C-alpha positions as a printed NumPy array, in Angstrom:
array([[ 141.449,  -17.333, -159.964],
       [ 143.13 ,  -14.093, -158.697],
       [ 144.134,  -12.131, -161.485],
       [ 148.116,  -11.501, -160.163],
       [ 148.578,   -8.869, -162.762],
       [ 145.833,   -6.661, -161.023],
       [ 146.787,   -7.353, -157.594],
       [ 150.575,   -6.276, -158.53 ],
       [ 148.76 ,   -2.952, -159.719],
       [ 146.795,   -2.422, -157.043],
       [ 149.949,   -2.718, -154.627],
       [ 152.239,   -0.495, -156.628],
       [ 149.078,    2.01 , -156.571],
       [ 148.423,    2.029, -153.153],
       [ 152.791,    1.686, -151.941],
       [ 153.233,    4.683, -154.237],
       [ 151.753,    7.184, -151.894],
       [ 154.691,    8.102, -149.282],
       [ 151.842,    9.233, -146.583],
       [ 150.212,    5.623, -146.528],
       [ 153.69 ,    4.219, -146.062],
       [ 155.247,    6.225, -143.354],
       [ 152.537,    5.041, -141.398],
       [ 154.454,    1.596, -140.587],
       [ 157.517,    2.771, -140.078],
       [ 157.951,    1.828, -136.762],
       [ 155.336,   -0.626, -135.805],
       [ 155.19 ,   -1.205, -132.889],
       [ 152.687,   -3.581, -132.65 ],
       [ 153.738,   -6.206, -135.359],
       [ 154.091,   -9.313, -134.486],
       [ 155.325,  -12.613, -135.525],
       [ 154.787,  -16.112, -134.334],
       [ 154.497,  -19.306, -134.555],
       [ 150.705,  -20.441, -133.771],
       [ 149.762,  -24.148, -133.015],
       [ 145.756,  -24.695, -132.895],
       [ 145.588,  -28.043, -130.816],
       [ 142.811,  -30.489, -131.909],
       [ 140.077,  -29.886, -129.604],
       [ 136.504,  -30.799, -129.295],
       [ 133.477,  -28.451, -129.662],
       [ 132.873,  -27.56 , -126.335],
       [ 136.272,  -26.3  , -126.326],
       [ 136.14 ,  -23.308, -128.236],
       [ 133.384,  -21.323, -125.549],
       [ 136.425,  -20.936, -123.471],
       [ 138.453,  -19.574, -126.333],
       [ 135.822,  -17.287, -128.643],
       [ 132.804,  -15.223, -126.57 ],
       [ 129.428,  -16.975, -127.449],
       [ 127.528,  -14.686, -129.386],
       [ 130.179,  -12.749, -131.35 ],
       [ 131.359,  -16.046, -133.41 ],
       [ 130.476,  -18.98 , -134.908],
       [ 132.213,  -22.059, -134.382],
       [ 130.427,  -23.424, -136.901],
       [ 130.362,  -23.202, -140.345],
       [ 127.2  ,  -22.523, -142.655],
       [ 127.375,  -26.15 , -144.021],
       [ 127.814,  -27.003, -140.01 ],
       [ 131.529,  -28.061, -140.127],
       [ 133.839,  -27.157, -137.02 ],
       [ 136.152,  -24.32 , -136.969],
       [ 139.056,  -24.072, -135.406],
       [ 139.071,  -19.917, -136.224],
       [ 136.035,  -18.283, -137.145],
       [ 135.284,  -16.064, -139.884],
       [ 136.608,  -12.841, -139.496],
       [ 138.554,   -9.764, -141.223],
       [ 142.291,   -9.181, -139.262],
       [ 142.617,   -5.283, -138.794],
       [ 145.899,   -4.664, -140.797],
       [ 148.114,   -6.65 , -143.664],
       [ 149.103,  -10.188, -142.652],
       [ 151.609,  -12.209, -144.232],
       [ 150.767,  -16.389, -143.981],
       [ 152.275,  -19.393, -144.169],
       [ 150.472,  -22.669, -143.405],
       [ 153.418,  -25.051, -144.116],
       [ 150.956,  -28.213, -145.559],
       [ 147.916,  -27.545, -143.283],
       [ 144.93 ,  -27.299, -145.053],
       [ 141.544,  -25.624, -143.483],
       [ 142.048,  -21.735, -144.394],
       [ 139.508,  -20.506, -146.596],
       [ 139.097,  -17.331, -148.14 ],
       [ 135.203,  -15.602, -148.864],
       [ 134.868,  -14.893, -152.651],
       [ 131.729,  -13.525, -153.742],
       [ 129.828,  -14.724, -151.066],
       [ 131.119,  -18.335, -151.803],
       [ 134.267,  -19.968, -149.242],
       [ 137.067,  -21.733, -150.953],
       [ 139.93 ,  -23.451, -149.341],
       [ 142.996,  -21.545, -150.024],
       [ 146.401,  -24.404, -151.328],
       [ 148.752,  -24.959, -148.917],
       [ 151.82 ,  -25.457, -150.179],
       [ 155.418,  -25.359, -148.411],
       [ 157.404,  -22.338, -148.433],
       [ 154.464,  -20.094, -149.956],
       [ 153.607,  -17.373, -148.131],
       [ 150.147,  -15.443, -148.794],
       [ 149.108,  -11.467, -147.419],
       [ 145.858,  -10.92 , -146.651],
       [ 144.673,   -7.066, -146.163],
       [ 142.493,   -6.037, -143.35 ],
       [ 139.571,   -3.192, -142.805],
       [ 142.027,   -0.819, -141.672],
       [ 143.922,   -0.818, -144.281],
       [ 140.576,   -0.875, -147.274],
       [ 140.118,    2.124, -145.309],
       [ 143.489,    4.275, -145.04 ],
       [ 143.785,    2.256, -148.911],
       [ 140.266,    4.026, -150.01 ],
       [ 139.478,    0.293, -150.964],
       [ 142.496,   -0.078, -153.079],
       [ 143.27 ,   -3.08 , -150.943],
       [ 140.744,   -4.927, -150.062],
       [ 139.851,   -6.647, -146.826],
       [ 139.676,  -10.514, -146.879],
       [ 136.989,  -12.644, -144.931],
       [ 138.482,  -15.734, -143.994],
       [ 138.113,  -18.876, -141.266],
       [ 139.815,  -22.127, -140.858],
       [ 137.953,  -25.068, -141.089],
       [ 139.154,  -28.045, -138.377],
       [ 140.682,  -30.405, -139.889],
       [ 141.03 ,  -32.721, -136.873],
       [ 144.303,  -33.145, -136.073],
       [ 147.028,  -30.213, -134.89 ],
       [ 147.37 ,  -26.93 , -137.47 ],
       [ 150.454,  -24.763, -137.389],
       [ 150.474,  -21.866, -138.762],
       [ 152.906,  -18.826, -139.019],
       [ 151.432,  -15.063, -138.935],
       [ 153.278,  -11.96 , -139.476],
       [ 151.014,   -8.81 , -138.396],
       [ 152.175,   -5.716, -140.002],
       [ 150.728,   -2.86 , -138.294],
       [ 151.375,    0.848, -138.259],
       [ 153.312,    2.926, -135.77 ],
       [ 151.448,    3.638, -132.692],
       [ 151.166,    7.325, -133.512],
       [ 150.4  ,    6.943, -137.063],
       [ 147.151,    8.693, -137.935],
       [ 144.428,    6.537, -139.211],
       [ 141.945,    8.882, -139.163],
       [ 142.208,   10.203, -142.895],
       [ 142.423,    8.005, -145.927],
       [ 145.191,    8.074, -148.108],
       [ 143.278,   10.99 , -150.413],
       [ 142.474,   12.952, -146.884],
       [ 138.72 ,   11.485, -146.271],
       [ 137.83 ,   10.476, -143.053],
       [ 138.146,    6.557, -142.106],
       [ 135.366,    4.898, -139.902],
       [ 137.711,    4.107, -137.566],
       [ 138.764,    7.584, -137.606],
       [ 135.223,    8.733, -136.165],
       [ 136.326,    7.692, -132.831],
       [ 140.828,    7.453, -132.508],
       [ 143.106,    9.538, -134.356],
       [ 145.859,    7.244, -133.9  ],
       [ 146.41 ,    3.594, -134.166],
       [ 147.712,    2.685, -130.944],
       [ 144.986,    3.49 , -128.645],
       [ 142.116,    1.586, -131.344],
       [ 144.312,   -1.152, -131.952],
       [ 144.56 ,   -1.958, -127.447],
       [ 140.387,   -1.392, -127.982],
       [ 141.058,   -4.403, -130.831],
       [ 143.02 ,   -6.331, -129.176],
       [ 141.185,   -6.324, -125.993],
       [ 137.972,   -7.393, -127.885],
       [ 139.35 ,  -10.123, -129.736],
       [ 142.135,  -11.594, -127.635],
       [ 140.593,  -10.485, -124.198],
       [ 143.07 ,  -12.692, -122.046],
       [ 146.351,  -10.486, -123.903],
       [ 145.36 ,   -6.848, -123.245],
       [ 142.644,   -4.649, -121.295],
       [ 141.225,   -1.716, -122.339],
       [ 143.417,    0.315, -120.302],
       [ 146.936,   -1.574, -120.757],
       [ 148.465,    0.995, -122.209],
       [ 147.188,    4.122, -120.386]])
Protein backbone atom coordinates (compact mmCIF):
# COMPACT_ATOMS: atom_id res chain seq x y z
CA UNK A 1 0.00 0.00 0.00
CA UNK A 2 1.14 3.60 -0.83
CA UNK A 3 1.83 5.33 2.19
CA UNK A 4 -0.51 8.75 1.28
CA UNK A 5 1.04 10.59 4.12
CA UNK A 6 4.54 10.40 2.35
CA UNK A 7 3.38 11.01 -1.03
CA UNK A 8 1.50 14.33 0.32
CA UNK A 9 5.14 15.21 1.63
CA UNK A 10 6.90 14.51 -1.14
CA UNK A 11 4.48 16.83 -3.30
CA UNK A 12 4.46 19.76 -0.92
CA UNK A 13 8.46 19.27 -1.03
CA UNK A 14 8.94 19.23 -4.48
CA UNK A 15 5.64 22.24 -5.34
CA UNK A 16 7.46 24.35 -2.76
CA UNK A 17 10.29 25.33 -4.99
CA UNK A 18 8.89 28.37 -7.26
CA UNK A 19 11.70 27.47 -10.08
CA UNK A 20 10.26 23.81 -10.59
CA UNK A 21 6.83 25.35 -10.87
CA UNK A 22 7.17 28.18 -13.25
CA UNK A 23 8.23 25.68 -15.53
CA UNK A 24 4.43 24.74 -16.47
CA UNK A 25 3.12 27.79 -16.61
CA UNK A 26 2.15 27.84 -19.95
CA UNK A 27 2.24 24.40 -21.34
CA UNK A 28 1.93 24.25 -24.29
CA UNK A 29 1.99 20.86 -24.95
CA UNK A 30 -0.62 19.44 -22.40
CA UNK A 31 -3.09 17.64 -23.51
CA UNK A 32 -6.31 16.09 -22.66
CA UNK A 33 -8.42 13.43 -24.19
CA UNK A 34 -10.50 10.97 -24.27
CA UNK A 35 -8.65 7.59 -25.47
CA UNK A 36 -10.63 4.44 -26.63
CA UNK A 37 -8.22 1.24 -27.14
CA UNK A 38 -10.48 -0.96 -29.51
CA UNK A 39 -10.29 -4.76 -28.87
CA UNK A 40 -7.93 -5.99 -31.34
CA UNK A 41 -6.08 -9.12 -32.03
CA UNK A 42 -2.29 -9.68 -31.73
CA UNK A 43 -1.22 -9.08 -35.00
CA UNK A 44 -2.70 -5.79 -34.61
CA UNK A 45 -0.48 -4.04 -32.47
CA UNK A 46 2.87 -4.28 -35.20
CA UNK A 47 1.02 -1.61 -36.96
CA UNK A 48 0.57 0.43 -33.83
CA UNK A 49 4.04 -0.13 -31.57
CA UNK A 50 7.63 -0.58 -33.70
CA UNK A 51 8.74 -4.29 -33.27
CA UNK A 52 11.70 -4.29 -31.31
CA UNK A 53 11.22 -1.30 -28.97
CA UNK A 54 8.04 -3.01 -27.11
CA UNK A 55 6.56 -5.86 -25.95
CA UNK A 56 3.15 -6.70 -26.59
CA UNK A 57 3.42 -9.23 -24.36
CA UNK A 58 3.62 -9.54 -20.93
CA UNK A 59 6.32 -11.59 -18.85
CA UNK A 60 3.60 -14.15 -17.80
CA UNK A 61 2.69 -13.94 -21.81
CA UNK A 62 -0.66 -12.06 -21.47
CA UNK A 63 -1.63 -9.42 -24.28
CA UNK A 64 -1.23 -5.80 -23.88
CA UNK A 65 -3.08 -3.38 -25.17
CA UNK A 66 -0.13 -0.58 -23.99
CA UNK A 67 3.16 -1.71 -23.20
CA UNK A 68 5.26 -1.03 -20.35
CA UNK A 69 6.64 2.19 -20.34
CA UNK A 70 7.47 5.50 -18.19
CA UNK A 71 5.27 8.79 -19.77
CA UNK A 72 7.82 11.79 -19.86
CA UNK A 73 5.96 14.30 -17.54
CA UNK A 74 2.98 14.14 -14.68
CA UNK A 75 -0.23 12.50 -15.90
CA UNK A 76 -3.43 12.68 -14.30
CA UNK A 77 -5.82 9.21 -14.98
CA UNK A 78 -9.03 8.16 -14.93
CA UNK A 79 -10.10 4.70 -16.13
CA UNK A 80 -13.86 5.05 -15.37
CA UNK A 81 -14.40 0.93 -14.43
CA UNK A 82 -11.78 -0.48 -16.89
CA UNK A 83 -9.52 -2.64 -15.37
CA UNK A 84 -5.95 -3.68 -17.07
CA UNK A 85 -3.53 -0.73 -15.79
CA UNK A 86 -0.88 -1.95 -13.71
CA UNK A 87 1.67 -0.22 -11.94
CA UNK A 88 5.63 -1.87 -11.40
CA UNK A 89 6.37 -2.07 -7.61
CA UNK A 90 9.54 -3.48 -6.68
CA UNK A 91 10.02 -5.33 -9.60
CA UNK A 92 6.54 -7.02 -9.07
CA UNK A 93 3.17 -5.61 -11.49
CA UNK A 94 -0.05 -5.06 -9.70
CA UNK A 95 -3.28 -4.03 -11.21
CA UNK A 96 -4.07 -0.62 -10.10
CA UNK A 97 -8.50 -0.35 -8.76
CA UNK A 98 -10.54 1.22 -11.00
CA UNK A 99 -13.04 2.89 -9.53
CA UNK A 100 -15.49 5.72 -10.97
CA UNK A 101 -14.73 9.23 -10.51
CA UNK A 102 -11.07 8.52 -9.06
CA UNK A 103 -8.53 10.03 -10.71
CA UNK A 104 -4.72 8.84 -10.18
CA UNK A 105 -1.16 11.03 -11.28
CA UNK A 106 1.51 9.21 -12.28
CA UNK A 107 5.09 11.11 -12.53
CA UNK A 108 7.36 10.62 -15.42
CA UNK A 109 11.44 10.60 -15.96
CA UNK A 110 11.41 14.13 -16.67
CA UNK A 111 10.08 15.15 -13.92
CA UNK A 112 12.38 12.37 -11.24
CA UNK A 113 14.84 14.38 -12.97
CA UNK A 114 14.02 18.29 -12.76
CA UNK A 115 12.36 16.62 -9.07
CA UNK A 116 16.09 15.23 -8.12
CA UNK A 117 13.97 11.96 -7.57
CA UNK A 118 11.59 13.58 -5.24
CA UNK A 119 8.91 12.30 -7.56
CA UNK A 120 9.36 9.34 -8.81
CA UNK A 121 8.77 7.90 -12.25
CA UNK A 122 6.13 5.08 -12.55
CA UNK A 123 6.50 1.94 -14.90
CA UNK A 124 3.25 0.96 -15.97
CA UNK A 125 1.27 -1.15 -18.98
CA UNK A 126 -2.24 -2.16 -19.52
CA UNK A 127 -3.03 -5.55 -19.71
CA UNK A 128 -5.99 -6.44 -22.55
CA UNK A 129 -8.75 -7.18 -21.13
CA UNK A 130 -10.64 -8.18 -24.29
CA UNK A 131 -13.23 -6.06 -24.84
CA UNK A 132 -13.05 -1.94 -25.53
CA UNK A 133 -10.95 0.27 -22.65
CA UNK A 134 -11.57 3.97 -22.28
CA UNK A 135 -9.52 5.83 -20.66
CA UNK A 136 -9.05 9.63 -19.94
CA UNK A 137 -5.33 11.22 -19.82
CA UNK A 138 -4.41 14.62 -18.85
CA UNK A 139 -0.58 15.33 -19.85
CA UNK A 140 0.81 18.11 -17.88
CA UNK A 141 3.87 19.28 -19.45
CA UNK A 142 6.06 22.32 -19.11
CA UNK A 143 6.19 25.44 -21.23
CA UNK A 144 8.01 24.99 -24.39
CA UNK A 145 10.83 27.26 -23.28
CA UNK A 146 11.09 26.01 -19.85
CA UNK A 147 14.62 24.82 -19.11
CA UNK A 148 14.98 21.24 -18.27
CA UNK A 149 18.40 21.12 -18.32
CA UNK A 150 19.15 21.77 -14.48
CA UNK A 151 17.42 20.02 -11.65
CA UNK A 152 15.53 21.76 -9.24
CA UNK A 153 18.94 22.15 -6.86
CA UNK A 154 20.91 23.38 -10.26
CA UNK A 155 22.50 19.78 -11.32
CA UNK A 156 22.41 18.84 -14.68
CA UNK A 157 19.39 16.45 -15.93
CA UNK A 158 20.16 13.60 -18.50
CA UNK A 159 17.96 14.99 -20.69
CA UNK A 160 19.70 18.15 -20.25
CA UNK A 161 23.01 16.62 -21.89
CA UNK A 162 21.50 17.08 -25.19
CA UNK A 163 18.17 20.15 -25.15
CA UNK A 164 18.06 22.98 -22.94
CA UNK A 165 14.49 23.39 -23.35
CA UNK A 166 11.50 21.21 -23.36
CA UNK A 167 9.95 21.90 -26.53
CA UNK A 168 12.44 20.81 -28.97
CA UNK A 169 13.09 17.12 -26.70
CA UNK A 170 9.59 16.70 -26.15
CA UNK A 171 8.85 16.86 -30.67
CA UNK A 172 12.18 14.24 -30.45
CA UNK A 173 9.56 12.27 -27.82
CA UNK A 174 6.81 12.52 -29.47
CA UNK A 175 8.11 11.62 -32.78
CA UNK A 176 9.59 8.37 -31.27
CA UNK A 177 6.67 7.22 -29.56
CA UNK A 178 3.68 8.42 -31.53
CA UNK A 179 5.56 8.52 -34.98
CA UNK A 180 2.25 9.01 -37.09
CA UNK A 181 1.52 12.64 -34.78
CA UNK A 182 4.81 14.54 -35.20
CA UNK A 183 8.29 14.39 -37.17
CA UNK A 184 11.37 15.29 -36.00
CA UNK A 185 11.29 18.51 -37.66
CA UNK A 186 7.48 19.63 -37.07
CA UNK A 187 8.23 22.32 -35.28
CA UNK A 188 11.36 23.82 -36.92
Amino acid sequence: AVDQRRVRGRLREVWRYAKFVDLFAEAEFTSFYLKKYTEREERDNINIYKAGEYSMKSEEGRDLSVPSHVDTTITLLTTYSNGGLQALHKNEWYDVPSVMGSMMMMSGHLIKDLSDGALPALRHRVVDIKTDRYSTPFFFNPSYHANISKTRTGKETQVGKQFKTFGPWQVTQLHRDEPLLLTSTSLN
